[in-house]
Amino acid sequence: MTSQQPASRRTVLRGAALAGVAGLGAVACDGKGKGSAVPTAPVDLGSSGEVPVGGARLFREQKLVVSQAAKGEYRAFSAVCTHAGCVVDKVENGQISCPCHGSRFDAATGKVLQGPAGEPLPSVPVRVTGGKLIAGPES
Ligand code: FES
């Protein structure tokens, strides 16, 4: 009997470890769930000229921010704040601001400049096709 106890304890521990891994998987899935904040199909954002060189623009309806650090170098991010899901409302001086609790993100990189948000804004693929900015996955 006593020789089985350590084995059963090991089994329990292994089970706990697996549960831990499963838990991580669930978190990863949740992260993808937040992916609903990023487009799952191509989104036409209109003329690429709408985004200033060295600046950024908020596309509130599409919940996206597009920046252009240098001519032709576009980057897009979800405009859904990673803190509690509000849509950011301002892009100024290279910073993206969330109205709900004051988080700020770098418009060029999506990185957090000021919390409470702890995660950067998710990056979204963006390209120029026929003079138009298209965000999201290839069709
Ligand atoms: Fe953006 Fe809280 S939801 S700071």
XYZ file of C-alpha atoms and ligand atoms in Angstrom:
143
model
C 0.000 0.000 0.000
C 2.618 2.477 1.057
C 4.535 1.870 -2.152
C 1.465 2.907 -4.141
C 1.022 6.195 -2.376
C 3.940 7.966 -4.041
C 2.812 6.615 -7.395
C -0.692 7.870 -6.930
C 0.668 11.200 -5.747
C 2.790 11.337 -8.896
C -0.288 10.594 -10.928
C -2.126 13.395 -9.213
C 0.774 15.759 -9.792
C 1.013 14.762 -13.424
C -2.699 15.335 -13.740
C -2.261 18.753 -12.223
C 0.577 19.504 -14.632
C -1.571 18.501 -17.565
C -4.398 20.594 -16.233
C -1.930 23.458 -16.062
C -0.979 22.945 -19.691
C -4.622 22.696 -20.655
C -5.166 25.899 -18.725
C -2.471 27.618 -20.751
C -4.097 26.343 -23.901
C -7.343 27.883 -22.809
C -5.618 31.199 -22.205
C -4.042 31.030 -25.650
C -7.435 30.323 -27.141
C -8.859 33.260 -25.249
C -6.099 35.364 -26.733
C -7.282 34.304 -30.150
C -10.806 35.028 -29.064
C -9.689 38.571 -28.526
C -8.634 38.146 -32.135
C -12.199 39.083 -32.911
C -10.744 42.555 -32.398
C -8.751 42.000 -35.565
C -10.351 41.511 -38.975
C -10.836 37.980 -40.229
C -11.386 39.159 -43.801
C -9.788 41.956 -45.849
C -11.018 45.436 -44.881
C -10.871 48.314 -47.375
C -9.772 51.451 -45.511
C -9.852 53.740 -48.531
C -7.063 55.804 -50.019
C -3.610 55.202 -48.592
C -3.191 58.997 -48.674
C -5.514 59.230 -45.656
C -2.691 58.220 -43.362
C -0.071 60.948 -42.969
C 3.620 60.136 -43.350
C 5.094 60.135 -39.847
C 1.621 59.922 -38.361
C -1.327 57.645 -37.862
C -5.047 57.595 -38.290
C -7.879 55.982 -36.409
C -10.480 54.124 -38.458
C -13.056 54.001 -35.707
C -15.742 52.167 -37.635
C -13.336 49.428 -38.649
C -11.713 49.459 -35.180
C -8.255 49.837 -36.651
C -5.369 52.272 -36.363
C -2.942 52.618 -39.264
C 0.386 54.392 -38.944
C 2.923 55.325 -41.587
C 6.296 55.853 -39.906
C 8.005 56.550 -43.241
C 6.620 56.850 -46.758
C 4.997 53.558 -47.716
C 5.742 51.900 -44.360
C 2.257 51.197 -43.098
C 1.458 49.320 -39.940
C -1.985 48.533 -38.625
C -3.228 47.666 -35.167
C -6.511 46.756 -33.604
C -8.143 49.825 -32.065
C -9.664 47.689 -29.314
C -7.868 48.463 -26.060
C -6.233 45.413 -24.535
C -7.227 46.528 -21.042
C -11.005 46.094 -21.075
C -12.017 46.291 -24.702
C -12.939 49.942 -25.240
C -12.233 51.324 -28.690
C -9.452 53.894 -28.573
C -10.612 57.375 -29.486
C -7.576 59.497 -30.242
C -4.370 59.345 -32.224
C -2.167 62.322 -31.458
C 1.543 62.984 -31.383
C 2.322 59.368 -32.177
C 0.187 58.112 -29.305
C -3.056 56.194 -29.332
C -5.279 56.951 -26.328
C -8.062 54.949 -24.748
C -10.850 57.049 -23.221
C -11.939 54.466 -20.655
C -9.028 54.280 -18.202
C -6.302 56.323 -19.854
C -4.094 53.684 -21.464
C -1.793 54.965 -24.168
C -0.085 53.051 -26.956
C 2.715 53.864 -29.374
C 1.099 54.475 -32.778
C 4.170 53.151 -34.597
C 4.475 49.881 -32.686
C 1.254 49.320 -30.730
C 3.296 49.046 -27.509
C 1.876 50.183 -24.203
C 3.175 53.614 -23.175
C 0.884 53.961 -20.192
C -1.293 51.421 -18.395
C -3.495 50.046 -17.082
C -3.322 48.070 -20.352
C -0.572 45.473 -20.081
C -0.537 44.136 -23.627
C 0.269 45.927 -26.874
C -2.457 46.507 -29.446
C -2.578 43.456 -31.715
C -0.834 44.002 -35.024
C -2.934 43.541 -38.171
C -1.510 42.885 -41.643
C -1.922 45.867 -43.956
C -0.996 46.489 -47.570
C -1.636 48.977 -50.361
C -3.487 47.617 -53.367
C -4.392 49.949 -56.209
C -3.824 52.990 -53.985
C -6.098 51.615 -51.270
C -5.166 50.435 -47.822
C -6.335 46.926 -47.206
C -6.076 45.554 -43.681
C -6.565 42.021 -42.522
C -5.722 38.686 -44.069
C -5.312 38.176 -47.806
C -8.637 37.223 -49.373
Fe -8.712 51.045 -22.377
Fe -9.279 50.441 -19.838
S -10.299 49.785 -21.651
S -7.751 51.749 -20.592
